[in-house]
Short mmCIF file of C-alpha atoms in Angstrom, two decimals:
data_model
loop_
_atom_site.label_atom_id
_atom_site.label_comp_id
_atom_site.label_asym_id
_atom_site.label_seq_id
_atom_site.Cartn_x
_atom_site.Cartn_y
_atom_site.Cartn_z
CA MET A 1393 95.97 2.81 334.15
CA ALA A 1394 92.84 4.12 332.58
CA THR A 1395 92.13 3.50 329.10
CA LYS A 1396 90.58 6.19 327.00
CA PRO A 1397 87.19 6.56 325.17
CA THR A 1398 87.38 5.07 321.70
CA GLU A 1399 83.93 6.37 320.88
CA SER A 1400 84.44 10.00 320.21
CA ILE A 1401 87.44 8.83 318.46
CA THR A 1402 86.12 7.23 315.88
CA ILE A 1403 83.26 9.41 315.35
CA LEU A 1404 85.87 11.69 314.35
CA SER A 1405 87.24 9.54 312.29
CA LEU A 1406 84.05 8.40 310.82
CA ARG A 1407 83.69 12.32 309.77
CA LYS A 1408 86.40 12.77 308.62
CA LEU A 1409 86.38 9.77 306.20
CA SER A 1410 83.14 11.18 305.27
CA LEU A 1411 84.10 14.70 304.15
CA GLY A 1412 87.29 13.33 302.44
CA THR A 1413 85.54 11.55 300.25
CA ALA A 1414 84.22 13.15 297.03
CA GLU A 1415 80.62 12.95 295.98
CA PRO A 1416 79.87 11.45 292.44
CA GLN A 1417 79.69 14.07 290.25
CA VAL A 1418 77.65 13.68 286.96
CA LYS A 1419 79.32 13.41 283.31
CA GLU A 1420 78.68 16.59 281.34
CA PRO A 1421 78.31 15.24 277.42
CA LYS A 1422 81.34 16.49 275.03
CA THR A 1423 80.29 19.63 272.97
CA PHE A 1424 82.30 20.95 270.21
CA THR A 1425 81.76 24.13 267.84
CA VAL A 1426 81.87 24.56 264.63
CA GLU A 1427 85.07 25.90 264.85
CA ASP A 1428 86.66 23.18 266.61
CA ALA A 1429 85.30 20.84 264.20
CA VAL A 1430 87.04 22.80 261.15
CA GLU A 1431 90.46 22.46 263.00
CA THR A 1432 89.44 18.59 263.73
CA ILE A 1433 88.96 18.03 260.22
CA GLY A 1434 91.70 20.39 259.21
CA PHE A 1435 92.74 21.16 255.28
CA GLY A 1436 92.10 18.65 252.24
CA ARG A 1437 90.07 18.24 249.27
CA PHE A 1438 87.19 19.99 250.08
CA HIS A 1439 89.22 23.25 250.50
CA ILE A 1440 90.81 22.83 247.35
CA ALA A 1441 87.83 22.65 245.69
CA LEU A 1442 86.29 25.50 247.53
CA PHE A 1443 89.37 27.88 246.58
CA LEU A 1444 88.69 26.76 242.77
CA ILE A 1445 85.43 27.58 242.54
CA MET A 1446 85.26 30.49 244.54
CA GLY A 1447 88.46 31.92 243.80
CA SER A 1448 87.51 31.90 239.93
CA THR A 1449 84.83 34.56 240.82
CA GLY A 1450 87.71 36.86 240.99
CA VAL A 1451 89.50 35.97 237.71
CA PHE A 1452 86.55 38.25 235.53
CA TRP A 1453 88.79 41.17 237.86
CA LEU A 1454 92.61 41.75 236.39
CA ALA A 1455 92.83 38.31 234.74
CA GLY A 1456 89.46 38.43 233.09
CA SER A 1457 89.64 42.05 231.77
CA LEU A 1458 92.95 41.14 230.01
CA LEU A 1459 90.36 37.98 228.76
CA ILE A 1460 87.55 40.24 227.67
CA ILE A 1461 89.39 42.75 226.18
CA GLY A 1462 91.58 40.00 223.54
CA LEU A 1463 88.17 38.30 222.82
CA ALA A 1464 86.66 41.31 222.08
CA SER A 1465 90.17 41.97 219.75
CA VAL A 1466 88.72 39.36 217.89
CA VAL A 1467 84.86 39.01 218.18
CA ILE A 1468 83.52 42.09 217.69
CA PRO A 1469 85.19 43.28 214.20
CA THR A 1470 84.21 39.60 212.93
CA ILE A 1471 80.82 38.38 214.12
CA GLY A 1472 79.64 42.30 216.15
CA TRP A 1473 79.49 42.77 220.26
CA ARG A 1474 76.32 41.07 220.89
CA TRP A 1475 78.39 37.75 220.28
CA LEU A 1476 80.79 39.16 222.59
CA ILE A 1477 78.47 39.40 225.37
CA ARG A 1478 76.71 36.12 224.49
CA ILE A 1479 80.56 34.20 225.37
CA ALA A 1480 81.30 36.06 227.84
CA SER A 1481 78.09 35.10 229.97
CA ILE A 1482 79.49 31.57 229.58
CA PRO A 1483 81.58 31.35 232.16
CA GLY A 1484 79.50 33.09 235.00
CA ILE A 1485 76.65 30.05 233.58
CA ILE A 1486 79.06 27.73 234.28
CA LEU A 1487 80.28 29.36 237.77
CA ILE A 1488 76.67 29.17 238.94
CA MET A 1489 76.08 25.64 237.73
CA ALA A 1490 78.85 25.09 240.24
CA PHE A 1491 77.61 26.94 243.59
CA LYS A 1492 75.57 23.99 243.39
CA PHE A 1493 78.19 21.55 244.79
CA ILE A 1494 79.04 24.06 247.69
CA PRO A 1495 76.98 23.64 250.64
CA GLU A 1496 75.54 26.52 253.08
CA SER A 1497 77.85 27.31 255.75
CA ALA A 1498 77.98 25.76 258.97
CA ARG A 1499 78.19 28.82 261.28
CA PHE A 1500 74.86 30.42 259.03
CA ASN A 1501 73.04 26.93 260.05
CA VAL A 1502 73.97 27.10 263.80
CA SER A 1503 73.55 30.78 263.84
CA THR A 1504 69.70 30.17 262.76
CA GLY A 1505 69.10 27.26 264.87
CA ASN A 1506 69.53 24.32 262.41
CA THR A 1507 72.18 22.25 263.44
CA GLN A 1508 71.09 19.16 261.73
CA ALA A 1509 71.96 21.14 258.89
CA ALA A 1510 75.30 22.62 260.19
CA VAL A 1511 76.34 18.45 261.33
CA ALA A 1512 75.48 17.01 257.76
CA THR A 1513 78.13 20.17 255.86
CA LEU A 1514 80.72 19.31 258.48
CA GLU A 1515 80.42 15.61 258.02
CA HIS A 1516 80.31 16.22 254.10
CA ILE A 1517 83.43 17.81 254.57
CA ALA A 1518 85.14 15.62 257.01
CA LYS A 1519 84.37 12.74 254.21
CA MET A 1520 86.00 14.67 251.43
CA ASN A 1521 88.84 15.26 253.72
CA ARG A 1522 89.05 11.68 254.72
CA SER A 1523 88.77 13.25 258.12
CA VAL A 1524 86.80 12.10 261.31
CA MET A 1525 84.40 14.79 263.25
CA PRO A 1526 85.33 15.50 266.57
CA GLU A 1527 83.44 13.72 269.76
CA GLY A 1528 79.94 14.99 271.40
CA LYS A 1529 77.21 17.33 270.34
CA LEU A 1530 77.50 20.44 268.27
CA VAL A 1531 76.67 23.42 270.01
CA GLU A 1532 76.59 27.05 269.72
CA PRO A 1533 79.68 29.37 270.70
CA VAL A 1534 78.31 32.20 273.21
CA LEU A 1535 78.09 35.23 270.91
CA GLU A 1536 80.17 38.51 271.93
CA LYS A 1537 77.73 41.85 271.15
CA ARG A 1538 77.48 42.28 267.60
CA GLY A 1539 77.81 45.98 265.70
CA ARG A 1540 74.61 47.88 264.65
CA PHE A 1541 74.51 50.63 262.10
CA ALA A 1542 74.45 52.94 264.99
CA ASP A 1543 77.95 52.66 266.08
CA LEU A 1544 79.43 53.28 263.03
CA LEU A 1545 77.89 57.01 263.73
CA ASP A 1546 78.72 57.13 267.55
CA ALA A 1547 80.59 59.79 268.55
CA LYS A 1548 84.27 57.89 268.92
CA TYR A 1549 83.76 56.86 265.04
CA LEU A 1550 81.38 59.64 263.37
CA ARG A 1551 83.82 61.54 261.40
CA THR A 1552 85.85 58.51 260.53
CA THR A 1553 83.18 56.82 259.44
CA LEU A 1554 81.58 59.99 257.14
CA GLN A 1555 85.09 60.48 255.40
CA ILE A 1556 85.70 57.05 255.31
CA TRP A 1557 82.29 56.77 252.87
CA VAL A 1558 83.60 59.68 251.06
CA ILE A 1559 86.49 58.33 250.48
CA TRP A 1560 84.72 54.71 249.08
CA LEU A 1561 82.41 56.12 247.16
CA GLY A 1562 85.32 58.57 245.29
CA ILE A 1563 87.59 55.60 244.66
CA SER A 1564 84.98 53.90 243.11
CA PHE A 1565 83.89 56.82 241.23
CA ALA A 1566 87.62 57.04 239.84
CA TYR A 1567 88.45 53.69 239.32
CA TYR A 1568 85.01 52.58 236.78
CA GLY A 1569 85.24 56.11 236.08
CA VAL A 1570 88.92 55.54 233.94
CA ILE A 1571 88.33 52.00 232.94
CA LEU A 1572 85.13 53.39 230.89
CA ALA A 1573 87.01 56.98 230.00
CA SER A 1574 89.29 54.94 228.50
CA ALA A 1575 87.13 53.66 225.70
CA GLU A 1576 85.87 56.77 224.89
CA LEU A 1577 88.91 58.95 224.71
CA LEU A 1578 90.29 55.92 222.10
CA GLU A 1579 87.29 55.87 220.23
CA ARG A 1580 88.06 59.81 219.69
CA ASP A 1581 91.59 59.07 218.97
CA LEU A 1582 92.50 62.54 220.77
CA VAL A 1583 96.25 61.24 219.81
CA CYS A 1584 98.23 64.35 218.22
CA GLY A 1585 98.63 64.43 214.95
CA SER A 1586 95.29 61.96 214.37
CA LYS A 1587 92.35 62.88 213.00
CA ALA A 1588 89.76 63.19 215.86
CA ASP A 1589 86.78 63.37 213.41
CA SER A 1590 87.64 59.82 211.36
CA GLU A 1591 84.68 58.73 209.68
CA VAL A 1592 82.25 56.73 211.39
CA VAL A 1593 82.47 52.96 211.26
CA VAL A 1594 79.08 50.47 211.82
CA THR A 1595 80.51 47.65 214.31
CA GLY A 1596 79.17 44.41 213.57
CA GLY A 1597 79.19 41.26 210.89
CA ASN A 1598 75.71 41.11 209.55
CA SER A 1599 73.14 43.13 207.73
CA GLY A 1600 70.95 43.40 210.56
CA GLU A 1601 73.75 45.02 213.00
CA SER A 1602 74.31 47.48 209.81
CA GLN A 1603 71.22 48.82 209.98
CA SER A 1604 71.06 49.82 213.68
CA PRO A 1605 70.38 53.38 214.75
CA CYS A 1606 73.79 52.43 217.04
CA TYR A 1607 76.94 53.81 215.87
CA CYS A 1608 80.42 53.76 217.25
CA HIS A 1609 84.28 54.13 215.66
CA MET A 1610 85.59 50.51 215.40
CA PHE A 1611 88.55 49.88 217.87
CA ALA A 1612 92.18 49.53 216.01
CA PRO A 1613 94.30 46.77 216.91
CA SER A 1614 96.34 48.85 218.73
CA ASP A 1615 93.73 50.42 220.72
CA TYR A 1616 93.26 47.20 222.15
CA ARG A 1617 96.78 46.90 222.63
CA THR A 1618 96.50 49.97 224.90
CA MET A 1619 93.65 48.79 227.11
CA ILE A 1620 95.54 45.81 227.40
CA ILE A 1621 99.00 47.40 228.62
CA SER A 1622 96.76 50.15 230.80
CA THR A 1623 94.91 47.05 232.71
CA ILE A 1624 97.82 45.38 233.49
CA GLY A 1625 98.89 48.43 235.52
CA GLU A 1626 96.61 47.62 238.13
CA ILE A 1627 99.51 44.97 239.57
CA ALA A 1628 102.08 47.58 238.98
CA LEU A 1629 102.20 49.64 241.94
CA ASN A 1630 101.35 46.67 244.56
CA PRO A 1631 105.14 46.54 245.43
CA LEU A 1632 105.64 50.37 245.94
CA ASN A 1633 101.75 50.54 247.70
CA ILE A 1634 102.91 47.63 250.26
CA LEU A 1635 105.97 49.92 251.20
CA GLY A 1636 104.04 52.98 251.45
CA ILE A 1637 101.18 52.29 253.47
CA ASN A 1638 103.95 50.23 256.05
CA PHE A 1639 106.34 53.25 256.07
CA LEU A 1640 104.36 56.73 255.47
CA GLY A 1641 101.43 55.22 257.45
CA ARG A 1642 97.68 54.42 255.57
CA ARG A 1643 96.58 58.26 255.58
CA LEU A 1644 99.90 59.53 253.84
CA SER A 1645 99.99 56.74 251.82
CA LEU A 1646 96.52 57.27 250.74
CA SER A 1647 96.21 61.00 250.11
CA ILE A 1648 100.03 60.89 248.00
CA THR A 1649 98.17 58.83 245.90
CA MET A 1650 94.62 60.02 245.64
CA GLY A 1651 96.20 63.40 244.57
CA CYS A 1652 98.48 61.74 242.01
CA THR A 1653 94.95 60.39 240.50
CA ALA A 1654 93.61 63.75 240.66
CA LEU A 1655 96.78 65.26 238.05
CA PHE A 1656 96.75 62.55 236.23
CA PHE A 1657 93.13 62.45 235.25
CA LEU A 1658 93.85 66.07 234.05
CA LEU A 1659 97.06 64.89 232.01
CA LEU A 1660 94.70 62.82 230.07
CA ASN A 1661 93.59 65.87 228.59
CA ILE A 1662 96.96 67.27 227.26
CA CYS A 1663 97.88 66.78 223.61
CA THR A 1664 100.10 63.77 223.64
CA SER A 1665 101.19 60.97 221.57
CA SER A 1666 100.05 57.19 221.70
CA ALA A 1667 103.21 56.15 223.18
CA GLY A 1668 102.33 58.96 226.42
CA LEU A 1669 98.47 58.03 226.32
CA ILE A 1670 99.32 54.29 227.19
CA GLY A 1671 101.59 55.85 229.53
CA PHE A 1672 98.98 57.96 231.61
CA LEU A 1673 96.29 55.32 231.00
CA PHE A 1674 98.72 52.70 232.73
CA THR A 1675 99.54 54.87 235.23
CA LEU A 1676 95.95 55.92 236.27
CA ARG A 1677 95.05 51.98 235.86
CA ALA A 1678 98.00 51.38 238.93
CA LEU A 1679 96.92 54.43 240.87
CA VAL A 1680 93.36 53.78 241.40
CA ALA A 1681 94.24 50.21 242.23
CA ALA A 1682 96.47 51.09 245.07
CA ASN A 1683 93.48 53.73 246.25
CA PHE A 1684 91.16 50.53 246.70
CA ASN A 1685 94.40 48.58 248.25
CA THR A 1686 94.88 51.12 250.84
CA ILE A 1687 91.40 52.03 251.56
CA TYR A 1688 90.37 48.29 252.42
CA ILE A 1689 93.05 47.65 254.40
CA TYR A 1690 92.61 51.03 256.26
CA THR A 1691 88.30 50.19 257.07
CA ALA A 1692 89.16 46.79 257.76
CA GLU A 1693 91.68 47.61 260.78
CA VAL A 1694 90.13 50.93 262.20
CA TYR A 1695 86.80 49.06 263.25
CA PRO A 1696 86.77 46.82 266.21
CA THR A 1697 86.16 42.96 265.38
CA THR A 1698 82.47 43.55 266.36
CA MET A 1699 81.61 46.62 263.59
CA ARG A 1700 84.75 45.39 261.24
CA ALA A 1701 82.15 43.23 259.00
CA LEU A 1702 79.25 46.13 259.27
CA GLY A 1703 81.74 48.90 258.37
CA MET A 1704 83.18 47.33 255.30
CA GLY A 1705 80.10 46.04 254.19
CA ILE A 1706 78.38 49.22 254.10
CA SER A 1707 81.75 50.98 252.41
CA GLY A 1708 81.06 48.50 250.06
CA SER A 1709 77.79 49.50 249.20
CA LEU A 1710 78.63 52.94 248.98
CA CYS A 1711 81.45 51.96 246.43
CA ARG A 1712 78.43 50.07 244.31
CA ILE A 1713 77.37 54.06 244.51
CA GLY A 1714 79.96 55.20 242.57
CA ALA A 1715 80.36 52.81 240.20
CA MET A 1716 76.65 53.35 238.92
CA VAL A 1717 77.65 56.95 238.71
CA ALA A 1718 80.82 56.74 237.02
CA PRO A 1719 78.99 55.88 233.73
CA PHE A 1720 77.04 58.97 233.37
CA ILE A 1721 80.49 61.31 233.82
CA SER A 1722 82.51 59.53 231.62
CA GLN A 1723 80.65 58.50 228.48
CA VAL A 1724 77.27 60.93 228.81
CA LEU A 1725 79.37 64.17 230.22
CA MET A 1726 82.34 63.15 228.48
CA SER A 1727 80.34 62.91 224.97
CA ALA A 1728 79.41 67.29 226.09
CA SER A 1729 82.88 68.26 227.19
CA ILE A 1730 86.43 66.19 227.78
CA LEU A 1731 87.42 68.51 229.65
CA GLY A 1732 84.76 68.96 232.46
CA ALA A 1733 84.16 65.20 232.65
CA LEU A 1734 88.08 64.85 233.59
CA CYS A 1735 87.99 68.13 235.95
CA LEU A 1736 85.05 66.61 237.65
CA PHE A 1737 86.95 62.93 238.27
CA SER A 1738 89.61 65.23 239.25
CA SER A 1739 87.85 67.14 241.58
CA VAL A 1740 86.59 64.07 243.44
CA CYS A 1741 89.69 62.61 243.58
CA VAL A 1742 90.94 65.39 245.77
CA VAL A 1743 87.85 65.55 248.18
CA CYS A 1744 89.28 61.81 248.92
CA ALA A 1745 92.89 63.10 249.13
CA ILE A 1746 92.03 65.69 251.53
CA SER A 1747 89.80 63.21 253.46
CA ALA A 1748 92.31 61.02 253.71
CA PHE A 1749 94.87 62.60 255.06
CA THR A 1750 92.27 64.47 257.91
CA LEU A 1751 91.28 61.22 259.20
CA PRO A 1752 91.63 60.90 262.66
CA ILE A 1753 92.67 57.40 263.55
CA GLU A 1754 95.79 56.06 261.41
CA THR A 1755 95.82 52.63 262.10
CA LYS A 1756 99.42 52.02 261.10
CA GLY A 1757 101.11 50.00 263.80
CA ARG A 1758 98.08 49.72 265.79
CA ALA A 1759 96.53 46.57 267.44
CA LEU A 1760 93.43 45.39 265.97
CA GLN A 1761 90.56 46.00 268.44
CA GLN A 1762 88.54 43.41 269.57
CA ILE A 1763 85.55 45.44 271.13
CA LYS A 1764 84.34 48.95 270.73
#
């Protein structure tokens, strides 16, 4: 019996063995992003300190408004308005000093190529939180396309953008207008049965201020109470506002509150009682705050992720323009014609209500868009 050749079998076996043996692979170094580091470090004392410091910046919005009114009722009649400004600036100075303990954003450092500073910041956070850093080297994640100003004016978003800008400017104009107009109306004492042309009283508690050419009517304690009550109105409509934007939609809810704002601006010209004036101012503050909440939500929802921050930032810039124009109407024009100033505020709110109602996109129930 002939034996089979073994050479071919041996060669075939060696080939199979060489093909089945994996080549040694070089291990890639471990890397992590800022987001990975944040997840690994977790929540701790650093975040609590950050919340206390940065959260305190929002205290002079509602609580700060109430505090400054209460402080003014004590300081102005005794030592004058200049001391009110000096005392009110103290928390801001303390806050500026507290910013020293807030490190630069790690994301910002990575985006600018300063990886070493970003690592130092993350290590500081990990130390405060008594945690550890992830293993590996910090790298910058692959960035998606960033939004450009031209994208806001693209054909798809052009009409929406222009109408949003009008609404932001008008809401800011109305918000700061009602705050400044409240003081002007209380100073003129327009409550029915009172003397509008009351005697001029010079504010200030020393002889230097009494000789100042700037004169104004001193607020009575009841005026300060009116300001405090009307300021509390900023949170009064929050529950109804939440229900409105979720059931009626953003556009309809905003158009209704803007229309009501226009109406109540006109009602301020009606001769009414002290309780009636308080009610009008309270409702106005509630409405303008609701307007801000709704347009903020709508703007964040209508733009895709790549454009969202840009759209919010530019809208906020236009908001400042409305805030700068408001004093000229609520104080300068109102000194010449109260009705004229109130009609102008009301007209702007009507324009905003129409713009809100005709917005081309309703974001209620709409998923956030990730890309353009």
